[in-house]
PDB file of C-alpha atoms in Angstrom:
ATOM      1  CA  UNK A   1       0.000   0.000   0.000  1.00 61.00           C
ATOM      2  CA  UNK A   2       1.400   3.375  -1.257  1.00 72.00           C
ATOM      3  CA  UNK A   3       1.899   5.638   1.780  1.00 86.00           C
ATOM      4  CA  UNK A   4       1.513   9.446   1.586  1.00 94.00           C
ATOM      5  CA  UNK A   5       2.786  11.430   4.252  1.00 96.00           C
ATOM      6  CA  UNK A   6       2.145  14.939   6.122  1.00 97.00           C
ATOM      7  CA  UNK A   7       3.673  16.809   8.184  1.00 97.00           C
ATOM      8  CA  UNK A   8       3.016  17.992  11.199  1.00 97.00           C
ATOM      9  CA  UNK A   9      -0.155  17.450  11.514  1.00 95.00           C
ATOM     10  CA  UNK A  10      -1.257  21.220  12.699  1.00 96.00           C
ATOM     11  CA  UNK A  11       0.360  23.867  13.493  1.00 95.00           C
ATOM     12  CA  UNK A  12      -0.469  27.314  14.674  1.00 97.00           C
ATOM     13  CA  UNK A  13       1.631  30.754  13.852  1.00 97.00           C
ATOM     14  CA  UNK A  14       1.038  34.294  14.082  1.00 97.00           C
ATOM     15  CA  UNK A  15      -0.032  36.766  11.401  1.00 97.00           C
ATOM     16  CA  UNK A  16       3.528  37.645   9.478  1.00 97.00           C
ATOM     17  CA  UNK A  17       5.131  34.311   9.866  1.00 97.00           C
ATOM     18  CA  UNK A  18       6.193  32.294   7.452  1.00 97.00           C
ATOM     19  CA  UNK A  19       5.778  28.666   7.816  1.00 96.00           C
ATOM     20  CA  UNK A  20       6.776  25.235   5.438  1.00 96.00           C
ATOM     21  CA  UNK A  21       5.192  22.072   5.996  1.00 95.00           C
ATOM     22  CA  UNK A  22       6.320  18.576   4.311  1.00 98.00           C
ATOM     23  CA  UNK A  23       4.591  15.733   2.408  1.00 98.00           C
ATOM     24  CA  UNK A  24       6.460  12.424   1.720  1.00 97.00           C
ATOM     25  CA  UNK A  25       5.820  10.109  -1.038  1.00 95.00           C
ATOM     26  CA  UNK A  26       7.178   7.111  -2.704  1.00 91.00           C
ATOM     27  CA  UNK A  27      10.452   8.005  -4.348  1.00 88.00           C
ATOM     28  CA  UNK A  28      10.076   5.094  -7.144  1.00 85.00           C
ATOM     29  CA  UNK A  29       7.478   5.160  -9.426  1.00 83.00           C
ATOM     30  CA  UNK A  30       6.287   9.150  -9.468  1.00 90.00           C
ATOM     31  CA  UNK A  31       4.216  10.539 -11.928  1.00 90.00           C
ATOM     32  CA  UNK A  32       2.502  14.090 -10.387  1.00 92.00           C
ATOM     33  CA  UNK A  33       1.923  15.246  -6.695  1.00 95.00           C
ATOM     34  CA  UNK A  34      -0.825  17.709  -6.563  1.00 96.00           C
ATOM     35  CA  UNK A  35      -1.199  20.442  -3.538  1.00 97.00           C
ATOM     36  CA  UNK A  36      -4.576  21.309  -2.540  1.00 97.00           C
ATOM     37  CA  UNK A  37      -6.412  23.900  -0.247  1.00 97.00           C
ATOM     38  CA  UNK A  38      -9.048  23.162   2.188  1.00 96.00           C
ATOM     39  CA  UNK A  39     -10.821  25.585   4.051  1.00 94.00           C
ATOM     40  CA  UNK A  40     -13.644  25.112   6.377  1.00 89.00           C
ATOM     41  CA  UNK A  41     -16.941  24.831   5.105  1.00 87.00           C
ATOM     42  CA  UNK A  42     -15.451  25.033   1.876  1.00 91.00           C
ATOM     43  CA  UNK A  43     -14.463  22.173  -1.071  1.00 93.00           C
ATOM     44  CA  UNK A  44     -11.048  21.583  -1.755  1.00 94.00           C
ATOM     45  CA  UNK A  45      -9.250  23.760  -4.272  1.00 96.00           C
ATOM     46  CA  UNK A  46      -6.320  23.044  -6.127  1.00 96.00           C
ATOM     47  CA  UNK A  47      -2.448  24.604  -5.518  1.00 97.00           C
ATOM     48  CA  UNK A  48      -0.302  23.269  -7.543  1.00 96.00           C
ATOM     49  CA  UNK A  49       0.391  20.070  -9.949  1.00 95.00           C
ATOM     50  CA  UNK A  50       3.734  18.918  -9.668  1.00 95.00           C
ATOM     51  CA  UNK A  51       5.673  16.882 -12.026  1.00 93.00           C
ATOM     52  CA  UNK A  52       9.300  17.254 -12.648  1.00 92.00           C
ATOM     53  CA  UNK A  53      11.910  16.510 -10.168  1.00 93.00           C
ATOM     54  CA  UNK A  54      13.368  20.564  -9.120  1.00 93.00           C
ATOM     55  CA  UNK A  55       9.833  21.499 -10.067  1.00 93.00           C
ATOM     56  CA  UNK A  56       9.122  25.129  -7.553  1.00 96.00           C
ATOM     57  CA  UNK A  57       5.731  26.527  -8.021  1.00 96.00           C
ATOM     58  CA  UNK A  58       4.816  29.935  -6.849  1.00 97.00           C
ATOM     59  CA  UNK A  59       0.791  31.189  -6.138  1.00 95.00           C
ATOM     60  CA  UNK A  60       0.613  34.577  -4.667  1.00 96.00           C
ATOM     61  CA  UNK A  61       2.391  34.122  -1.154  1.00 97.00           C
ATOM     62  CA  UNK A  62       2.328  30.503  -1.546  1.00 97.00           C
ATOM     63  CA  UNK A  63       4.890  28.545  -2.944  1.00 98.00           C
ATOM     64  CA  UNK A  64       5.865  24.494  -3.475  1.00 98.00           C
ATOM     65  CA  UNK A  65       8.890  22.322  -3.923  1.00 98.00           C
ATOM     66  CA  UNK A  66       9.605  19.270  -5.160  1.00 98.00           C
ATOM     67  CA  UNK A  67      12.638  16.397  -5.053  1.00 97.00           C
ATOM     68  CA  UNK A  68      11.157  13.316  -6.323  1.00 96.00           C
ATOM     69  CA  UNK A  69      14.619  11.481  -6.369  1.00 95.00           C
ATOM     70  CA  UNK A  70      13.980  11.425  -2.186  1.00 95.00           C
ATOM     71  CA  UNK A  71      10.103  11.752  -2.510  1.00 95.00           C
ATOM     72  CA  UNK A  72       9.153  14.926  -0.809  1.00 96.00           C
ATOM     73  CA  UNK A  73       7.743  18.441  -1.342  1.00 98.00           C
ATOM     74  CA  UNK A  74       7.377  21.117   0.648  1.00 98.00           C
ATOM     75  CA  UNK A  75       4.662  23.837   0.875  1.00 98.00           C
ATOM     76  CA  UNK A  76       6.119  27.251   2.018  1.00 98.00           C
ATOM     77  CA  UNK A  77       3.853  30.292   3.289  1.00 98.00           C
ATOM     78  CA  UNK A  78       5.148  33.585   3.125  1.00 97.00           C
ATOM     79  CA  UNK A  79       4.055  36.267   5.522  1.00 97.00           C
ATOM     80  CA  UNK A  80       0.987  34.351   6.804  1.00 97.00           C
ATOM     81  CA  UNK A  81      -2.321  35.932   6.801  1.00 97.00           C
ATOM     82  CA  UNK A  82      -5.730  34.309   8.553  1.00 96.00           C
ATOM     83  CA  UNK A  83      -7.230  33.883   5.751  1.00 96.00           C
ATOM     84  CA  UNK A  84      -4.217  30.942   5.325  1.00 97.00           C
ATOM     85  CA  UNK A  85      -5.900  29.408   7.815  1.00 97.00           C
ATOM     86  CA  UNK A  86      -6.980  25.696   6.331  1.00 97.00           C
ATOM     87  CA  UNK A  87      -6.073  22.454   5.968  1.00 96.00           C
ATOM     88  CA  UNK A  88      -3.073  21.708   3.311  1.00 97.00           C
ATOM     89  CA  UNK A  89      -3.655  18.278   1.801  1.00 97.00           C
ATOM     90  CA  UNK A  90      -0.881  16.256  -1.029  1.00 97.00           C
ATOM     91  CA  UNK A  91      -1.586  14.037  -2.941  1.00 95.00           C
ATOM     92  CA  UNK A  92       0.640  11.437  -5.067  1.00 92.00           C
ATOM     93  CA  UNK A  93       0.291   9.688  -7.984  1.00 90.00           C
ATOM     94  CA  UNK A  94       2.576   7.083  -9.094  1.00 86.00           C
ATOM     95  CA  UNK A  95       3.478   5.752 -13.067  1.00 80.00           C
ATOM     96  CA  UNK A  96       0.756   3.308 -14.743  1.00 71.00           C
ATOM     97  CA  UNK A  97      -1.997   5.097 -11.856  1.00 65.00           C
ATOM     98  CA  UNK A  98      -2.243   8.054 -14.007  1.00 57.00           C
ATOM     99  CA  UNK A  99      -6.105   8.502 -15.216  1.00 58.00           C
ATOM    100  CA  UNK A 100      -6.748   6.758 -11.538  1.00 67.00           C
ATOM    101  CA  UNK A 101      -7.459   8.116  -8.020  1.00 76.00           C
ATOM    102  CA  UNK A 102      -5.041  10.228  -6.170  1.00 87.00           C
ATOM    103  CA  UNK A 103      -3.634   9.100  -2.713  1.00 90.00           C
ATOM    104  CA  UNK A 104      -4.054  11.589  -0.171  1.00 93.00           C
ATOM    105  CA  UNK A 105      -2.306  12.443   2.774  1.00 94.00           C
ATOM    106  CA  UNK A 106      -3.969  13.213   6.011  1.00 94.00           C
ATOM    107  CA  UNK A 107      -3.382  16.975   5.509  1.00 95.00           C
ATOM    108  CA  UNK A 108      -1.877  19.957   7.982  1.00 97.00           C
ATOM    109  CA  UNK A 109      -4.185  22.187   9.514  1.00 96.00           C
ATOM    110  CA  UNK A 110      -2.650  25.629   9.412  1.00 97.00           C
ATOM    111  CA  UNK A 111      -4.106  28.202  12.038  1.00 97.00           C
ATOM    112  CA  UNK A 112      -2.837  31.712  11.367  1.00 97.00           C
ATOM    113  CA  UNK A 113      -3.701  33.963  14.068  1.00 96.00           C
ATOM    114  CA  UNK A 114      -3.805  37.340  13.921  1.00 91.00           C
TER     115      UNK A 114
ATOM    116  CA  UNK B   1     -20.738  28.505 -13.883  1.00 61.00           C
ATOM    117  CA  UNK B   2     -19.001  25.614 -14.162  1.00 69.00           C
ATOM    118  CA  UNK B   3     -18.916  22.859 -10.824  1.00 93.00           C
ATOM    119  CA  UNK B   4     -19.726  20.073  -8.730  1.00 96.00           C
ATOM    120  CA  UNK B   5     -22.760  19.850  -6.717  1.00 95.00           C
ATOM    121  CA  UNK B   6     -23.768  17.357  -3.904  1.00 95.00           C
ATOM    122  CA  UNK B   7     -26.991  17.061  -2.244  1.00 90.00           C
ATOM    123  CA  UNK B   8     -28.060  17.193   0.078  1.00 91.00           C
ATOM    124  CA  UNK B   9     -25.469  18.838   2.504  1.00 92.00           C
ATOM    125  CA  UNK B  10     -26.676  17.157   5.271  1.00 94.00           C
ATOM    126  CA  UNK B  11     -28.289  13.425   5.193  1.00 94.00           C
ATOM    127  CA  UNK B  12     -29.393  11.489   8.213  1.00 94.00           C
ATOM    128  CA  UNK B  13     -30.540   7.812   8.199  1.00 91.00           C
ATOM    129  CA  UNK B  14     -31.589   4.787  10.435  1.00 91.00           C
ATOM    130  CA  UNK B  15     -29.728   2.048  10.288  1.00 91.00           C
ATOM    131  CA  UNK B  16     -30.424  -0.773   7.790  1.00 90.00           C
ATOM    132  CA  UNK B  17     -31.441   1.680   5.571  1.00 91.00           C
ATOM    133  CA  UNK B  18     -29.687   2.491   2.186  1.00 93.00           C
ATOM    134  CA  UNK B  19     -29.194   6.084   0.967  1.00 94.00           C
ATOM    135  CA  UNK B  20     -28.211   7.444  -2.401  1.00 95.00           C
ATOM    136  CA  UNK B  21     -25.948  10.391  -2.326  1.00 96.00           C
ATOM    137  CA  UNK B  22     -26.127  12.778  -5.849  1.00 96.00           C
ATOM    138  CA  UNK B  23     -22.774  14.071  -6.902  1.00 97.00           C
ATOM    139  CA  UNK B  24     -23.574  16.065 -10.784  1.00 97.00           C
ATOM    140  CA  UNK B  25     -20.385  18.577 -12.837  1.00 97.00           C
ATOM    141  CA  UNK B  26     -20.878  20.284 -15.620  1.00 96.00           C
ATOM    142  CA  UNK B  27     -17.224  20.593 -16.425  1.00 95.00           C
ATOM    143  CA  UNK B  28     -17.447  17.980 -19.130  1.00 94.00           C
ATOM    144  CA  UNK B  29     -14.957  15.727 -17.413  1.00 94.00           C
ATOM    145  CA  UNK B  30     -14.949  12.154 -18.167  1.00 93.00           C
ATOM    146  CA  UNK B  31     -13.202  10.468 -14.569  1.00 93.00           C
ATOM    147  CA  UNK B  32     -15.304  10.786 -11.463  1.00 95.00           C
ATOM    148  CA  UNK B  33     -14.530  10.060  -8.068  1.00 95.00           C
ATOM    149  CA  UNK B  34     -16.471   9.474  -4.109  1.00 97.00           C
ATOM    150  CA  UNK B  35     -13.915  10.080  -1.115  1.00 96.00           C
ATOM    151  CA  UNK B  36     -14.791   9.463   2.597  1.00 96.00           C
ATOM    152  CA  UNK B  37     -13.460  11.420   5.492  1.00 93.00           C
ATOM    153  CA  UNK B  38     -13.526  10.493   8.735  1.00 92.00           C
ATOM    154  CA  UNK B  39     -12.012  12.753  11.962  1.00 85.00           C
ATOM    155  CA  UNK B  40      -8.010  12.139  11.733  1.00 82.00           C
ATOM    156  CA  UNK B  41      -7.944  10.369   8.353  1.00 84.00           C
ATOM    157  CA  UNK B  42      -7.004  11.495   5.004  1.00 85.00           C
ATOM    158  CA  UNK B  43      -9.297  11.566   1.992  1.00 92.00           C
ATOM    159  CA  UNK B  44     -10.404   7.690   1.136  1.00 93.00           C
ATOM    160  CA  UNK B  45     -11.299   6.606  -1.808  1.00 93.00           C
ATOM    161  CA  UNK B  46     -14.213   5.018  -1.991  1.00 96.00           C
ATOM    162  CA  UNK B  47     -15.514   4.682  -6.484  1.00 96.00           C
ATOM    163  CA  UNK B  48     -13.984   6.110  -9.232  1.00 94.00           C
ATOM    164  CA  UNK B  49     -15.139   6.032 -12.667  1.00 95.00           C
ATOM    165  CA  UNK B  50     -13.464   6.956 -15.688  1.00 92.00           C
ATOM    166  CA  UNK B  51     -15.951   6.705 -18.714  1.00 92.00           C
ATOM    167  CA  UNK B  52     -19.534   6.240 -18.514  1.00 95.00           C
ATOM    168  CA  UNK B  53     -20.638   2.541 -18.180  1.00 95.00           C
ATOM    169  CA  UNK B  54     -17.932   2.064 -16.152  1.00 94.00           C
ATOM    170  CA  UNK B  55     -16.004   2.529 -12.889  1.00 95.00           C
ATOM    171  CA  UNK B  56     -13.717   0.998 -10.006  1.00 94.00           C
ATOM    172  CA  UNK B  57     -13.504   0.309  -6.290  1.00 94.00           C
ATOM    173  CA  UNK B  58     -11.309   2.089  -4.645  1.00 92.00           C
ATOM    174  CA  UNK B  59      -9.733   1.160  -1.313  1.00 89.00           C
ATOM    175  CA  UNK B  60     -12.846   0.612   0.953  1.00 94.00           C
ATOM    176  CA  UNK B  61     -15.864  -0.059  -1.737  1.00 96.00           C
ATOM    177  CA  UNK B  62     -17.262  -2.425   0.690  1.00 96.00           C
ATOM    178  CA  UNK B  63     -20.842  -1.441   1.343  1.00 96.00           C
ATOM    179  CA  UNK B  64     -20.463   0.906  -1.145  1.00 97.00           C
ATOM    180  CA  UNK B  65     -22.452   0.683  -4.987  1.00 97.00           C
ATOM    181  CA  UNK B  66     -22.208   3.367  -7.622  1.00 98.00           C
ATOM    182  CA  UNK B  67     -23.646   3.834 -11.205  1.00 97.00           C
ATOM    183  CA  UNK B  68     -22.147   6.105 -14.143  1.00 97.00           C
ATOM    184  CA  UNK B  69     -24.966   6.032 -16.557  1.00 97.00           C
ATOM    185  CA  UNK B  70     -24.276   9.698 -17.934  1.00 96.00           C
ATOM    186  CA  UNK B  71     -21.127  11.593 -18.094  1.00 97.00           C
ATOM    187  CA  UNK B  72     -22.429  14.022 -15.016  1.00 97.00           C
ATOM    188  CA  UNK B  73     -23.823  12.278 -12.883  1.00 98.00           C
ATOM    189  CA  UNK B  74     -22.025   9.496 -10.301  1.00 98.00           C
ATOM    190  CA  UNK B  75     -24.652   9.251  -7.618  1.00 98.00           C
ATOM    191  CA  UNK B  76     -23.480   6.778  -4.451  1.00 97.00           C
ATOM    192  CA  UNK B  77     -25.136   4.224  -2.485  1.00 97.00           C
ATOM    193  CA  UNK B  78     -24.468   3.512   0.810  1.00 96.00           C
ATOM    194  CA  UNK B  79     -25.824   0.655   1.782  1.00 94.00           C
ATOM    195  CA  UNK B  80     -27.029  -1.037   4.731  1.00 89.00           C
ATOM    196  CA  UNK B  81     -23.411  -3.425   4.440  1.00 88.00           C
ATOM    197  CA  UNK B  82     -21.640  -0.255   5.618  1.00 89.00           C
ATOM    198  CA  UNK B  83     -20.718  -0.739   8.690  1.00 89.00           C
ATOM    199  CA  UNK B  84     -19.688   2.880   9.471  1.00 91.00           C
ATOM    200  CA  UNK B  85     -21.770   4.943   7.074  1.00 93.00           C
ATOM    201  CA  UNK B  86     -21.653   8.046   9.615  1.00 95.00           C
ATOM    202  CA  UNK B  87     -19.006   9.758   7.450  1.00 95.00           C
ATOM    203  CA  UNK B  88     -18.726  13.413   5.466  1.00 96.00           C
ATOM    204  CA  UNK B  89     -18.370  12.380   1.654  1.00 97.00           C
ATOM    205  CA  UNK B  90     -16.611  14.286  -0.928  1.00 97.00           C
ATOM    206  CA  UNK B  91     -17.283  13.929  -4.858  1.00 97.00           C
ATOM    207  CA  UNK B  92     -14.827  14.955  -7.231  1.00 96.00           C
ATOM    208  CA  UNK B  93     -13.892  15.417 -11.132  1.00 95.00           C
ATOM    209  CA  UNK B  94     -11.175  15.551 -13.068  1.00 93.00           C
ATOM    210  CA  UNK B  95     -10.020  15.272 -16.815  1.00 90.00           C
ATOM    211  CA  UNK B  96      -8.563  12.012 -17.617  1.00 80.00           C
ATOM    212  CA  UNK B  97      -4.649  12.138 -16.379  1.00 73.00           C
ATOM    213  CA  UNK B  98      -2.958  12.437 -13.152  1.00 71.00           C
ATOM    214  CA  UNK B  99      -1.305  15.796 -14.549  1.00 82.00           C
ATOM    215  CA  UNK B 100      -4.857  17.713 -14.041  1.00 86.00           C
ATOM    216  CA  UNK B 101      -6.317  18.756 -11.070  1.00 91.00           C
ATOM    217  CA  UNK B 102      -9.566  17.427  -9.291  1.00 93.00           C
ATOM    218  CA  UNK B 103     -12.499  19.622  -8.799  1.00 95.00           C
ATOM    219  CA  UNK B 104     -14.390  18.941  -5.572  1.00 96.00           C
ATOM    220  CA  UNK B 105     -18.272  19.335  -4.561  1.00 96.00           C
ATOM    221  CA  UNK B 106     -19.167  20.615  -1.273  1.00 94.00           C
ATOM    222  CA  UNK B 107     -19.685  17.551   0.800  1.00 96.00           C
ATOM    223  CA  UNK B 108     -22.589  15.231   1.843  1.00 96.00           C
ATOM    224  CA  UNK B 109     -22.498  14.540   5.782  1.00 95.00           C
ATOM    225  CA  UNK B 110     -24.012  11.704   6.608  1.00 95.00           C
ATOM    226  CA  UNK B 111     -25.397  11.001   9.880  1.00 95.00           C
ATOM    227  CA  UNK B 112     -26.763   6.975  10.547  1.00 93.00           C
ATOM    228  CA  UNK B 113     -28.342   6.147  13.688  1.00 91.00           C
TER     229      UNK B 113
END
């Protein structure tokens, strides 16, 4: 079973800070990893798809990494605001899956407070 | 606009009974997908579908039945085999290829006493 991890699991800062969190994948066999935001009472809403190995990604204040030779990314948050304040889910997909369901991982709830 | 919808938001059910949840998009995408979250767990797949006609189970189907008999529509059945139905439910889309993103509805939380 293909494992997809997140961390840490929460994690509360203060408005202005800038804060990274990390997702984990399997190194063999990558195809995408896609970033997603979800905020409460709200669907999830795509970040960023992620492909190539040195991929960065940049949205606004937000911005990813990837290194799928050691299968992780990393989100980073610049400056955060409260209206940051969801929960950050990955999600992998490995070669021959593609056109099949992403594996997620459990997500990290961000609380920004201001 | 373009989207996802799920209804109803909330659902709540006896037990023993089976309950169709409605997932529709009109963003002409041909794979379709039902997730379950529970408190502390990721996103679980539950269906997928990929064409009309057709579709897959995912990593906990059991208890779980779907149709795709149009392209936007991939309504799911939770039967009374579910042994933990209370759940929230998310329904997604996507254009064929793990390169795209999925588009997500706003939920179905289901409540089975």
């Amino acid at each position: 079973i293909l494992n997809v991890e997140q961390s840490p699991q929460s994690l509360h800062v203060q408005e202005g800070d800038s804060t990274n969190f990390t997702c984990s994948f399997p190194s063999s066999n990558f195809y995408a990893l896609h970033w997603y935001r979800w905020e409460t009472a709200k669907s999830p809403e795509a970040l960023f798809v992620m492909t190539l190995n040195g991929d960065e990604k940049k949205k606004g204040r937000i911005s990813a990494t990837l290194n799928t030779k050691e299968g992780y990314s990393y989100l980073y948050i610049k400056g955060s605001q409260p209206e940051d304040s969801a929960t950050y889910l990955c999600a992998f997909i490995g070669k021959g899956q593609a056109g099949t369901a992403l594996i997620f991982g459990k997500g990290t709830t961000l609380s920004v407070s201001s | 606009d373009g989207g996802i919808t799920q209804s109803p938001k909330y659902l709540f059910r006896k037990e023993g009974q089976n309950v169709t949840l409605s997932c529709e998009q009109n963003l002409n995408h041909d794979a379709m997908y039902w997730y379950r979250q529970d408190p502390g767990q990721g996103l679980r797949l539950i269906y997928y579908s990929q064409i009309v006609n057709d579709f897959q189970k995912g990593d906990i189907a059991e208890g779980y039945s779907v149709s795709r008999e149009k392209k936007e529509s991939f309504p799911l059945t939770v039967t009374s085999a579910q042994k933990n139905p209370t759940a929230f439910y998310l329904c997604a889309s996507q254009r064929t290829g793990g390169i795209y993103e999925q588009y997500f509805g706003p939920g179905t939380r289901l409540t089975v006493t």
